[in-house]
Amino acid sequence: MNGAAHLAEAIESILGQTLGDLELIVVDDGSGDASRQIAEAYRRRDGRVRLIALERDPRTASGARATNVGLDAARGRYIARMDADDIATPDRLAVQLQTLTARGLDVCGGLAERFGDDDGVVWYPQSHAAIAAELVFRSGFPNATLLGRAEVLKAARFSETEAFEEYELQTRLVCEARLGNCPQVVLKIRIHAAQTTRVLRPHKSLSQWRSRFRYFSSRFPEATLDDFQAVNAIPRGLPFAGEGQLALAGRWLVRLSRLPEAALRARMARRWREACDRFYGLEAGPASRAQVEADILAAP
């Protein structure tokens, strides 16, 4: 993707980290703007910067190829990634590395603050168990906040055949490694019309459906297709086939919320309220609606 408009700001946010012992690998995936020239100028000025220039591959539907090239080239004990249009907070690497080592994690993400066309802090769960539950619905941390042990990330790699490669990777990593998020905002995510998430939305939606089905089926082998259809309707905003399917979705939300992290239970309760609002409209719905929400919010 062409990232010249924001690349310098992204690079500066890494070179200005409070943790300065780093190498910054900029992988240019065949850009058609001045991205390569901007990165080359930084390489000449700062010995920590390395530039890898790739030829554009029209078959590439995501940033997975460029990320994998960067993973292969990285020489440090830890690897972090970021997109060319985002901005790292000055202490991002120090905060995430401290969280990773203190909690014995293999991979650490963090909170992100949106800016540009939209704003606000994007919440993610902190514990491994809560991330595993959240992955039934969406990513467990923003891909741009990824920081992990080099041997873990190099072995896992990103799928170059999935448009939503970050979600697919996380649904694998959660079964093989110890994941967590630090509670601080470590990244500012720029929201704009040209970002990959928007441009590739239909492809990413289908890719996420495939990964969600695989993850849900492997995590809950006893689950039926009816279970998955009820759960899948929640994050996608799909209509429920009837009160029975809605009730089944509620039972799964209760099951997935049986964790100590109160913020996760609150998020599951919000999902239940939104699902009921879609089904019942302006009506309050049956008394069982309130009971399911209470069951979700109750401490395990």
PDB file of C-alpha atoms in Angstrom:
ATOM      1  CA  MET A   1       0.000   0.000   0.000  1.00  0.00           C
ATOM      2  CA  ASN A   2       1.093   3.576  -0.625  1.00  0.00           C
ATOM      3  CA  GLY A   3       1.900   5.169   2.715  1.00  0.00           C
ATOM      4  CA  ALA A   4       4.008   8.219   1.888  1.00  0.00           C
ATOM      5  CA  ALA A   5       1.508  10.660   3.393  1.00  0.00           C
ATOM      6  CA  HIS A   6       2.028   9.333   6.918  1.00  0.00           C
ATOM      7  CA  LEU A   7       5.180   7.203   6.784  1.00  0.00           C
ATOM      8  CA  ALA A   8       7.586   9.800   8.180  1.00  0.00           C
ATOM      9  CA  GLU A   9       5.383  10.337  11.237  1.00  0.00           C
ATOM     10  CA  ALA A  10       5.202   6.574  11.828  1.00  0.00           C
ATOM     11  CA  ILE A  11       8.975   6.177  11.521  1.00  0.00           C
ATOM     12  CA  GLU A  12       9.655   9.119  13.833  1.00  0.00           C
ATOM     13  CA  SER A  13       7.392   7.594  16.484  1.00  0.00           C
ATOM     14  CA  ILE A  14       9.563   4.460  16.538  1.00  0.00           C
ATOM     15  CA  LEU A  15      12.949   6.154  16.352  1.00  0.00           C
ATOM     16  CA  GLY A  16      11.850   8.402  19.232  1.00  0.00           C
ATOM     17  CA  GLN A  17      11.000   5.522  21.587  1.00  0.00           C
ATOM     18  CA  THR A  18      12.218   5.690  25.178  1.00  0.00           C
ATOM     19  CA  LEU A  19      13.623   2.216  24.515  1.00  0.00           C
ATOM     20  CA  GLY A  20      16.184   3.127  21.904  1.00  0.00           C
ATOM     21  CA  ASP A  21      18.073  -0.157  21.478  1.00  0.00           C
ATOM     22  CA  LEU A  22      16.202  -1.313  18.389  1.00  0.00           C
ATOM     23  CA  GLU A  23      16.340  -1.903  14.672  1.00  0.00           C
ATOM     24  CA  LEU A  24      13.564  -0.518  12.515  1.00  0.00           C
ATOM     25  CA  ILE A  25      12.849  -2.630   9.438  1.00  0.00           C
ATOM     26  CA  VAL A  26      10.756  -0.828   6.833  1.00  0.00           C
ATOM     27  CA  VAL A  27       9.359  -3.249   4.263  1.00  0.00           C
ATOM     28  CA  ASP A  28       8.160  -1.497   1.116  1.00  0.00           C
ATOM     29  CA  ASP A  29       5.705  -3.846  -0.581  1.00  0.00           C
ATOM     30  CA  GLY A  30       6.029  -2.350  -4.063  1.00  0.00           C
ATOM     31  CA  SER A  31       4.594   1.084  -3.334  1.00  0.00           C
ATOM     32  CA  GLY A  32       3.878   3.477  -6.189  1.00  0.00           C
ATOM     33  CA  ASP A  33       4.444   6.707  -4.287  1.00  0.00           C
ATOM     34  CA  ALA A  34       7.416   8.239  -2.431  1.00  0.00           C
ATOM     35  CA  SER A  35       7.344   5.702   0.430  1.00  0.00           C
ATOM     36  CA  ARG A  36      10.593   4.030  -0.625  1.00  0.00           C
ATOM     37  CA  GLN A  37      12.420   7.338  -0.961  1.00  0.00           C
ATOM     38  CA  ILE A  38      11.232   8.492   2.462  1.00  0.00           C
ATOM     39  CA  ALA A  39      12.397   5.258   4.107  1.00  0.00           C
ATOM     40  CA  GLU A  40      15.745   5.432   2.265  1.00  0.00           C
ATOM     41  CA  ALA A  41      16.322   8.956   3.572  1.00  0.00           C
ATOM     42  CA  TYR A  42      15.836   7.737   7.134  1.00  0.00           C
ATOM     43  CA  ARG A  43      18.136   4.775   6.493  1.00  0.00           C
ATOM     44  CA  ARG A  44      20.922   7.128   5.471  1.00  0.00           C
ATOM     45  CA  ARG A  45      20.476   9.290   8.571  1.00  0.00           C
ATOM     46  CA  ASP A  46      19.966   6.604  11.223  1.00  0.00           C
ATOM     47  CA  GLY A  47      21.907   3.348  11.358  1.00  0.00           C
ATOM     48  CA  ARG A  48      19.023   1.630  13.151  1.00  0.00           C
ATOM     49  CA  VAL A  49      16.848   1.793  10.025  1.00  0.00           C
ATOM     50  CA  ARG A  50      16.870  -1.001   7.459  1.00  0.00           C
ATOM     51  CA  LEU A  51      14.910  -0.844   4.216  1.00  0.00           C
ATOM     52  CA  ILE A  52      13.705  -3.905   2.332  1.00  0.00           C
ATOM     53  CA  ALA A  53      12.159  -3.106  -1.048  1.00  0.00           C
ATOM     54  CA  LEU A  54       9.885  -5.691  -2.655  1.00  0.00           C
ATOM     55  CA  GLU A  55       8.329  -5.783  -6.081  1.00  0.00           C
ATOM     56  CA  ARG A  56       4.574  -5.369  -6.074  1.00  0.00           C
ATOM     57  CA  ASP A  57       2.688  -8.672  -6.253  1.00  0.00           C
ATOM     58  CA  PRO A  58      -0.870  -8.095  -7.585  1.00  0.00           C
ATOM     59  CA  ARG A  59      -1.968 -11.365  -5.959  1.00  0.00           C
ATOM     60  CA  THR A  60      -1.240 -10.000  -2.486  1.00  0.00           C
ATOM     61  CA  ALA A  61      -4.494  -9.219  -0.657  1.00  0.00           C
ATOM     62  CA  SER A  62      -2.977  -8.129   2.660  1.00  0.00           C
ATOM     63  CA  GLY A  63       0.211  -7.041   4.366  1.00  0.00           C
ATOM     64  CA  ALA A  64       1.132 -10.610   5.310  1.00  0.00           C
ATOM     65  CA  ARG A  65       3.906 -11.005   2.753  1.00  0.00           C
ATOM     66  CA  ALA A  66       5.659  -7.818   3.827  1.00  0.00           C
ATOM     67  CA  THR A  67       5.283  -8.719   7.506  1.00  0.00           C
ATOM     68  CA  ASN A  68       6.724 -12.194   6.968  1.00  0.00           C
ATOM     69  CA  VAL A  69       9.702 -10.724   5.134  1.00  0.00           C
ATOM     70  CA  GLY A  70      10.256  -8.424   8.092  1.00  0.00           C
ATOM     71  CA  LEU A  71       9.958 -11.335  10.530  1.00  0.00           C
ATOM     72  CA  ASP A  72      12.588 -13.285   8.605  1.00  0.00           C
ATOM     73  CA  ALA A  73      14.961 -10.327   8.565  1.00  0.00           C
ATOM     74  CA  ALA A  74      14.564  -9.315  12.226  1.00  0.00           C
ATOM     75  CA  ARG A  75      17.615  -9.962  14.410  1.00  0.00           C
ATOM     76  CA  GLY A  76      16.349  -9.041  17.875  1.00  0.00           C
ATOM     77  CA  ARG A  77      14.990 -11.200  20.702  1.00  0.00           C
ATOM     78  CA  TYR A  78      11.631  -9.440  20.415  1.00  0.00           C
ATOM     79  CA  ILE A  79       9.687  -8.281  17.381  1.00  0.00           C
ATOM     80  CA  ALA A  80       7.045  -5.561  17.198  1.00  0.00           C
ATOM     81  CA  ARG A  81       5.079  -4.464  14.161  1.00  0.00           C
ATOM     82  CA  MET A  82       3.199  -1.358  13.172  1.00  0.00           C
ATOM     83  CA  ASP A  83       1.427  -0.024  10.108  1.00  0.00           C
ATOM     84  CA  ALA A  84       2.743   2.886   8.064  1.00  0.00           C
ATOM     85  CA  ASP A  85      -0.185   5.159   8.900  1.00  0.00           C
ATOM     86  CA  ASP A  86      -0.182   4.716  12.695  1.00  0.00           C
ATOM     87  CA  ILE A  87       1.738   6.413  15.505  1.00  0.00           C
ATOM     88  CA  ALA A  88       3.356   4.654  18.460  1.00  0.00           C
ATOM     89  CA  THR A  89       3.265   6.356  21.845  1.00  0.00           C
ATOM     90  CA  PRO A  90       6.799   7.309  22.999  1.00  0.00           C
ATOM     91  CA  ASP A  91       6.937   4.509  25.591  1.00  0.00           C
ATOM     92  CA  ARG A  92       5.111   1.877  23.566  1.00  0.00           C
ATOM     93  CA  LEU A  93       7.962  -0.636  23.303  1.00  0.00           C
ATOM     94  CA  ALA A  94       9.117  -0.150  26.902  1.00  0.00           C
ATOM     95  CA  VAL A  95       5.592  -0.582  28.298  1.00  0.00           C
ATOM     96  CA  GLN A  96       4.807  -3.664  26.235  1.00  0.00           C
ATOM     97  CA  LEU A  97       8.156  -5.308  26.911  1.00  0.00           C
ATOM     98  CA  GLN A  98       7.749  -4.710  30.638  1.00  0.00           C
ATOM     99  CA  THR A  99       4.254  -6.234  30.551  1.00  0.00           C
ATOM    100  CA  LEU A 100       5.441  -9.217  28.521  1.00  0.00           C
ATOM    101  CA  THR A 101       8.333 -10.050  30.840  1.00  0.00           C
ATOM    102  CA  ALA A 102       6.472  -9.344  34.090  1.00  0.00           C
ATOM    103  CA  ARG A 103       3.551 -11.598  33.141  1.00  0.00           C
ATOM    104  CA  GLY A 104       5.558 -14.297  31.360  1.00  0.00           C
ATOM    105  CA  LEU A 105       3.845 -13.698  28.010  1.00  0.00           C
ATOM    106  CA  ASP A 106       4.942 -14.781  24.561  1.00  0.00           C
ATOM    107  CA  VAL A 107       2.935 -12.108  22.747  1.00  0.00           C
ATOM    108  CA  CYS A 108       1.699  -8.769  24.059  1.00  0.00           C
ATOM    109  CA  GLY A 109      -0.733  -6.294  22.547  1.00  0.00           C
ATOM    110  CA  GLY A 110      -2.202  -3.116  23.975  1.00  0.00           C
ATOM    111  CA  LEU A 111      -4.980  -0.584  23.756  1.00  0.00           C
ATOM    112  CA  ALA A 112      -5.230   1.712  20.757  1.00  0.00           C
ATOM    113  CA  GLU A 113      -6.690   5.179  20.329  1.00  0.00           C
ATOM    114  CA  ARG A 114      -8.395   6.018  17.050  1.00  0.00           C
ATOM    115  CA  PHE A 115      -7.977   9.404  15.378  1.00  0.00           C
ATOM    116  CA  GLY A 116      -8.834  10.900  12.024  1.00  0.00           C
ATOM    117  CA  ASP A 117     -12.256   9.972  10.626  1.00  0.00           C
ATOM    118  CA  ASP A 118     -13.195   8.451  14.005  1.00  0.00           C
ATOM    119  CA  ASP A 119     -11.910   8.741  17.538  1.00  0.00           C
ATOM    120  CA  GLY A 120     -11.968   6.985  20.897  1.00  0.00           C
ATOM    121  CA  VAL A 121     -10.028   4.285  22.715  1.00  0.00           C
ATOM    122  CA  VAL A 122     -10.568   0.723  21.480  1.00  0.00           C
ATOM    123  CA  TRP A 123     -10.892  -1.707  24.393  1.00  0.00           C
ATOM    124  CA  TYR A 124      -9.325  -5.165  24.436  1.00  0.00           C
ATOM    125  CA  PRO A 125      -9.160  -7.757  27.255  1.00  0.00           C
ATOM    126  CA  GLN A 126      -5.973  -8.190  29.263  1.00  0.00           C
ATOM    127  CA  SER A 127      -5.691 -11.857  30.225  1.00  0.00           C
ATOM    128  CA  HIS A 128      -4.989 -14.851  27.999  1.00  0.00           C
ATOM    129  CA  ALA A 129      -8.284 -16.508  28.942  1.00  0.00           C
ATOM    130  CA  ALA A 130     -10.267 -13.350  28.179  1.00  0.00           C
ATOM    131  CA  ILE A 131      -8.503 -12.925  24.833  1.00  0.00           C
ATOM    132  CA  ALA A 132      -9.386 -16.533  23.984  1.00  0.00           C
ATOM    133  CA  ALA A 133     -13.053 -15.754  24.705  1.00  0.00           C
ATOM    134  CA  GLU A 134     -12.988 -12.466  22.791  1.00  0.00           C
ATOM    135  CA  LEU A 135     -11.504 -14.185  19.732  1.00  0.00           C
ATOM    136  CA  VAL A 136     -14.822 -15.937  19.209  1.00  0.00           C
ATOM    137  CA  PHE A 137     -16.075 -12.528  18.050  1.00  0.00           C
ATOM    138  CA  ARG A 138     -13.121 -10.383  16.942  1.00  0.00           C
ATOM    139  CA  SER A 139      -9.364  -9.922  17.213  1.00  0.00           C
ATOM    140  CA  GLY A 140      -7.891 -10.117  20.713  1.00  0.00           C
ATOM    141  CA  PHE A 141      -5.607  -7.120  20.157  1.00  0.00           C
ATOM    142  CA  PRO A 142      -4.886  -4.659  17.329  1.00  0.00           C
ATOM    143  CA  ASN A 143      -2.423  -6.147  14.863  1.00  0.00           C
ATOM    144  CA  ALA A 144      -0.494  -2.874  14.852  1.00  0.00           C
ATOM    145  CA  THR A 145       0.282  -3.309  18.576  1.00  0.00           C
ATOM    146  CA  LEU A 146       1.776  -6.782  18.179  1.00  0.00           C
ATOM    147  CA  LEU A 147       4.964  -7.396  20.188  1.00  0.00           C
ATOM    148  CA  GLY A 148       6.266 -10.878  20.855  1.00  0.00           C
ATOM    149  CA  ARG A 149       9.187 -13.173  21.351  1.00  0.00           C
ATOM    150  CA  ALA A 150      11.026 -13.537  18.051  1.00  0.00           C
ATOM    151  CA  GLU A 151      11.085 -17.332  18.069  1.00  0.00           C
ATOM    152  CA  VAL A 152       7.315 -17.482  18.578  1.00  0.00           C
ATOM    153  CA  LEU A 153       6.431 -15.022  15.819  1.00  0.00           C
ATOM    154  CA  LYS A 154       8.968 -16.387  13.350  1.00  0.00           C
ATOM    155  CA  ALA A 155       7.551 -19.887  13.812  1.00  0.00           C
ATOM    156  CA  ALA A 156       3.903 -18.793  13.564  1.00  0.00           C
ATOM    157  CA  ARG A 157       4.125 -16.355  10.620  1.00  0.00           C
ATOM    158  CA  PHE A 158       1.155 -14.711   8.938  1.00  0.00           C
ATOM    159  CA  SER A 159      -1.027 -16.511   6.418  1.00  0.00           C
ATOM    160  CA  GLU A 160      -0.463 -15.024   2.964  1.00  0.00           C
ATOM    161  CA  THR A 161      -3.705 -16.501   1.646  1.00  0.00           C
ATOM    162  CA  GLU A 162      -6.057 -14.866   4.175  1.00  0.00           C
ATOM    163  CA  ALA A 163      -7.169 -11.249   3.759  1.00  0.00           C
ATOM    164  CA  PHE A 164      -7.738 -10.969   7.532  1.00  0.00           C
ATOM    165  CA  GLU A 165      -4.330 -12.392   8.324  1.00  0.00           C
ATOM    166  CA  GLU A 166      -4.057 -10.869  11.802  1.00  0.00           C
ATOM    167  CA  TYR A 167      -7.242 -12.530  13.049  1.00  0.00           C
ATOM    168  CA  GLU A 168      -6.237 -15.860  11.552  1.00  0.00           C
ATOM    169  CA  LEU A 169      -2.824 -15.628  13.249  1.00  0.00           C
ATOM    170  CA  GLN A 170      -4.308 -14.795  16.646  1.00  0.00           C
ATOM    171  CA  THR A 171      -6.711 -17.741  16.531  1.00  0.00           C
ATOM    172  CA  ARG A 172      -3.650 -19.972  16.073  1.00  0.00           C
ATOM    173  CA  LEU A 173      -1.360 -18.210  18.530  1.00  0.00           C
ATOM    174  CA  VAL A 174      -3.863 -18.374  21.385  1.00  0.00           C
ATOM    175  CA  CYS A 175      -3.641 -22.184  21.227  1.00  0.00           C
ATOM    176  CA  GLU A 176       0.165 -22.264  21.103  1.00  0.00           C
ATOM    177  CA  ALA A 177       1.463 -19.275  23.074  1.00  0.00           C
ATOM    178  CA  ARG A 178       0.695 -17.098  26.102  1.00  0.00           C
ATOM    179  CA  LEU A 179      -1.094 -13.900  25.048  1.00  0.00           C
ATOM    180  CA  GLY A 180      -1.933 -10.733  26.945  1.00  0.00           C
ATOM    181  CA  ASN A 181      -2.597  -7.027  26.585  1.00  0.00           C
ATOM    182  CA  CYS A 182      -1.199  -4.158  28.607  1.00  0.00           C
ATOM    183  CA  PRO A 183      -3.905  -1.792  29.898  1.00  0.00           C
ATOM    184  CA  GLN A 184      -2.276   1.360  28.497  1.00  0.00           C
ATOM    185  CA  VAL A 185      -2.806   2.984  25.129  1.00  0.00           C
ATOM    186  CA  VAL A 186       0.353   2.171  23.155  1.00  0.00           C
ATOM    187  CA  LEU A 187      -0.694   3.185  19.659  1.00  0.00           C
ATOM    188  CA  LYS A 188      -2.711   5.778  17.795  1.00  0.00           C
ATOM    189  CA  ILE A 189      -4.575   4.222  14.863  1.00  0.00           C
ATOM    190  CA  ARG A 190      -5.315   6.567  11.984  1.00  0.00           C
ATOM    191  CA  ILE A 191      -8.828   6.064  10.577  1.00  0.00           C
ATOM    192  CA  HIS A 192      -9.124   7.086   6.933  1.00  0.00           C
ATOM    193  CA  ALA A 193     -10.806   5.985   3.716  1.00  0.00           C
ATOM    194  CA  ALA A 194      -7.681   4.436   2.183  1.00  0.00           C
ATOM    195  CA  GLN A 195      -6.766   2.142   5.073  1.00  0.00           C
ATOM    196  CA  THR A 196      -6.637  -1.569   4.282  1.00  0.00           C
ATOM    197  CA  THR A 197      -9.413  -2.442   6.751  1.00  0.00           C
ATOM    198  CA  ARG A 198     -11.876  -0.384   4.721  1.00  0.00           C
ATOM    199  CA  VAL A 199     -10.572  -1.078   1.223  1.00  0.00           C
ATOM    200  CA  LEU A 200     -10.565  -4.856   1.727  1.00  0.00           C
ATOM    201  CA  ARG A 201     -13.643  -5.051   3.976  1.00  0.00           C
ATOM    202  CA  PRO A 202     -15.576  -7.705   1.938  1.00  0.00           C
ATOM    203  CA  HIS A 203     -12.497  -9.923   1.637  1.00  0.00           C
ATOM    204  CA  LYS A 204     -11.637  -9.502   5.308  1.00  0.00           C
ATOM    205  CA  SER A 205     -15.200 -10.323   6.348  1.00  0.00           C
ATOM    206  CA  LEU A 206     -15.142 -13.638   4.461  1.00  0.00           C
ATOM    207  CA  SER A 207     -11.647 -14.415   5.761  1.00  0.00           C
ATOM    208  CA  GLN A 208     -12.745 -13.747   9.328  1.00  0.00           C
ATOM    209  CA  TRP A 209     -15.757 -16.025   8.918  1.00  0.00           C
ATOM    210  CA  ARG A 210     -13.487 -18.890   7.873  1.00  0.00           C
ATOM    211  CA  SER A 211     -11.083 -18.342  10.756  1.00  0.00           C
ATOM    212  CA  ARG A 212     -13.914 -17.937  13.260  1.00  0.00           C
ATOM    213  CA  PHE A 213     -15.496 -21.205  12.177  1.00  0.00           C
ATOM    214  CA  ARG A 214     -12.191 -23.053  12.429  1.00  0.00           C
ATOM    215  CA  TYR A 215     -11.371 -21.533  15.810  1.00  0.00           C
ATOM    216  CA  PHE A 216     -14.833 -22.065  17.324  1.00  0.00           C
ATOM    217  CA  SER A 217     -14.972 -25.665  16.095  1.00  0.00           C
ATOM    218  CA  SER A 218     -11.537 -26.522  17.471  1.00  0.00           C
ATOM    219  CA  ARG A 219     -12.068 -24.725  20.787  1.00  0.00           C
ATOM    220  CA  PHE A 220     -15.515 -26.245  21.325  1.00  0.00           C
ATOM    221  CA  PRO A 221     -15.517 -29.619  19.513  1.00  0.00           C
ATOM    222  CA  GLU A 222     -18.856 -30.513  21.103  1.00  0.00           C
ATOM    223  CA  ALA A 223     -20.541 -27.475  19.499  1.00  0.00           C
ATOM    224  CA  THR A 224     -22.995 -27.954  16.647  1.00  0.00           C
ATOM    225  CA  LEU A 225     -23.535 -25.939  13.486  1.00  0.00           C
ATOM    226  CA  ASP A 226     -26.556 -24.375  15.213  1.00  0.00           C
ATOM    227  CA  ASP A 227     -24.245 -23.174  17.985  1.00  0.00           C
ATOM    228  CA  PHE A 228     -21.871 -21.563  15.517  1.00  0.00           C
ATOM    229  CA  GLN A 229     -24.653 -19.891  13.547  1.00  0.00           C
ATOM    230  CA  ALA A 230     -26.057 -18.379  16.747  1.00  0.00           C
ATOM    231  CA  VAL A 231     -22.631 -17.145  17.868  1.00  0.00           C
ATOM    232  CA  ASN A 232     -21.655 -15.902  14.397  1.00  0.00           C
ATOM    233  CA  ALA A 233     -24.786 -13.756  14.203  1.00  0.00           C
ATOM    234  CA  ILE A 234     -23.641 -11.698  17.210  1.00  0.00           C
ATOM    235  CA  PRO A 235     -20.565  -9.862  15.837  1.00  0.00           C
ATOM    236  CA  ARG A 236     -21.861  -9.725  12.259  1.00  0.00           C
ATOM    237  CA  GLY A 237     -25.174  -8.131  13.222  1.00  0.00           C
ATOM    238  CA  LEU A 238     -27.136 -10.834  11.418  1.00  0.00           C
ATOM    239  CA  PRO A 239     -30.851 -11.384  12.095  1.00  0.00           C
ATOM    240  CA  PHE A 240     -31.707 -14.277  14.379  1.00  0.00           C
ATOM    241  CA  ALA A 241     -33.889 -17.041  12.974  1.00  0.00           C
ATOM    242  CA  GLY A 242     -36.137 -16.957  16.029  1.00  0.00           C
ATOM    243  CA  GLU A 243     -36.223 -16.711  19.810  1.00  0.00           C
ATOM    244  CA  GLY A 244     -34.627 -20.137  20.052  1.00  0.00           C
ATOM    245  CA  GLN A 245     -31.500 -19.043  18.177  1.00  0.00           C
ATOM    246  CA  LEU A 246     -31.326 -15.819  20.191  1.00  0.00           C
ATOM    247  CA  ALA A 247     -31.592 -17.815  23.417  1.00  0.00           C
ATOM    248  CA  LEU A 248     -28.802 -20.099  22.206  1.00  0.00           C
ATOM    249  CA  ALA A 249     -26.618 -17.045  21.549  1.00  0.00           C
ATOM    250  CA  GLY A 250     -27.359 -15.886  25.080  1.00  0.00           C
ATOM    251  CA  ARG A 251     -26.260 -19.207  26.559  1.00  0.00           C
ATOM    252  CA  TRP A 252     -22.951 -18.934  24.712  1.00  0.00           C
ATOM    253  CA  LEU A 253     -22.429 -15.383  25.933  1.00  0.00           C
ATOM    254  CA  VAL A 254     -22.988 -16.581  29.499  1.00  0.00           C
ATOM    255  CA  ARG A 255     -20.521 -19.423  28.984  1.00  0.00           C
ATOM    256  CA  LEU A 256     -17.849 -17.195  27.466  1.00  0.00           C
ATOM    257  CA  SER A 257     -18.211 -14.599  30.219  1.00  0.00           C
ATOM    258  CA  ARG A 258     -17.328 -16.973  33.082  1.00  0.00           C
ATOM    259  CA  LEU A 259     -13.998 -15.227  33.708  1.00  0.00           C
ATOM    260  CA  PRO A 260     -12.724 -12.871  36.425  1.00  0.00           C
ATOM    261  CA  GLU A 261     -12.199  -9.942  34.026  1.00  0.00           C
ATOM    262  CA  ALA A 262     -15.180  -7.671  34.705  1.00  0.00           C
ATOM    263  CA  ALA A 263     -14.600  -5.589  31.578  1.00  0.00           C
ATOM    264  CA  LEU A 264     -14.958  -8.709  29.437  1.00  0.00           C
ATOM    265  CA  ARG A 265     -18.264  -9.591  31.137  1.00  0.00           C
ATOM    266  CA  ALA A 266     -19.467  -6.037  30.505  1.00  0.00           C
ATOM    267  CA  ARG A 267     -18.594  -6.368  26.812  1.00  0.00           C
ATOM    268  CA  MET A 268     -20.461  -9.695  26.577  1.00  0.00           C
ATOM    269  CA  ALA A 269     -23.482  -8.104  28.281  1.00  0.00           C
ATOM    270  CA  ARG A 270     -23.439  -5.279  25.752  1.00  0.00           C
ATOM    271  CA  ARG A 271     -23.390  -7.823  22.944  1.00  0.00           C
ATOM    272  CA  TRP A 272     -26.446  -9.482  24.475  1.00  0.00           C
ATOM    273  CA  ARG A 273     -28.322  -6.188  24.758  1.00  0.00           C
ATOM    274  CA  GLU A 274     -27.527  -5.307  21.139  1.00  0.00           C
ATOM    275  CA  ALA A 275     -28.623  -8.763  19.965  1.00  0.00           C
ATOM    276  CA  CYS A 276     -31.927  -8.432  21.836  1.00  0.00           C
ATOM    277  CA  ASP A 277     -32.481  -4.929  20.489  1.00  0.00           C
ATOM    278  CA  ARG A 278     -32.048  -6.235  16.943  1.00  0.00           C
ATOM    279  CA  PHE A 279     -34.523  -9.043  17.545  1.00  0.00           C
ATOM    280  CA  TYR A 280     -37.179  -7.316  19.656  1.00  0.00           C
ATOM    281  CA  GLY A 281     -36.843  -3.817  18.273  1.00  0.00           C
ATOM    282  CA  LEU A 282     -38.286  -1.205  20.615  1.00  0.00           C
ATOM    283  CA  GLU A 283     -40.024  -3.820  22.724  1.00  0.00           C
ATOM    284  CA  ALA A 284     -38.501  -4.787  26.044  1.00  0.00           C
ATOM    285  CA  GLY A 285     -38.600  -8.486  25.287  1.00  0.00           C
ATOM    286  CA  PRO A 286     -39.281 -11.314  27.764  1.00  0.00           C
ATOM    287  CA  ALA A 287     -38.174 -11.286  31.386  1.00  0.00           C
ATOM    288  CA  SER A 288     -35.513 -13.862  30.523  1.00  0.00           C
ATOM    289  CA  ARG A 289     -33.628 -11.102  28.686  1.00  0.00           C
ATOM    290  CA  ALA A 290     -32.756  -9.392  31.978  1.00  0.00           C
ATOM    291  CA  GLN A 291     -31.898 -12.707  33.620  1.00  0.00           C
ATOM    292  CA  VAL A 292     -29.427 -13.619  30.861  1.00  0.00           C
ATOM    293  CA  GLU A 293     -27.747 -10.235  31.220  1.00  0.00           C
ATOM    294  CA  ALA A 294     -27.489 -10.734  34.981  1.00  0.00           C
ATOM    295  CA  ASP A 295     -25.969 -14.163  34.432  1.00  0.00           C
ATOM    296  CA  ILE A 296     -23.394 -12.672  32.053  1.00  0.00           C
ATOM    297  CA  LEU A 297     -22.397  -9.929  34.465  1.00  0.00           C
ATOM    298  CA  ALA A 298     -22.233 -12.143  37.541  1.00  0.00           C
ATOM    299  CA  ALA A 299     -18.742 -12.895  38.818  1.00  0.00           C
ATOM    300  CA  PRO A 300     -17.688 -16.540  38.266  1.00  0.00           C
TER     301      PRO A 300
END
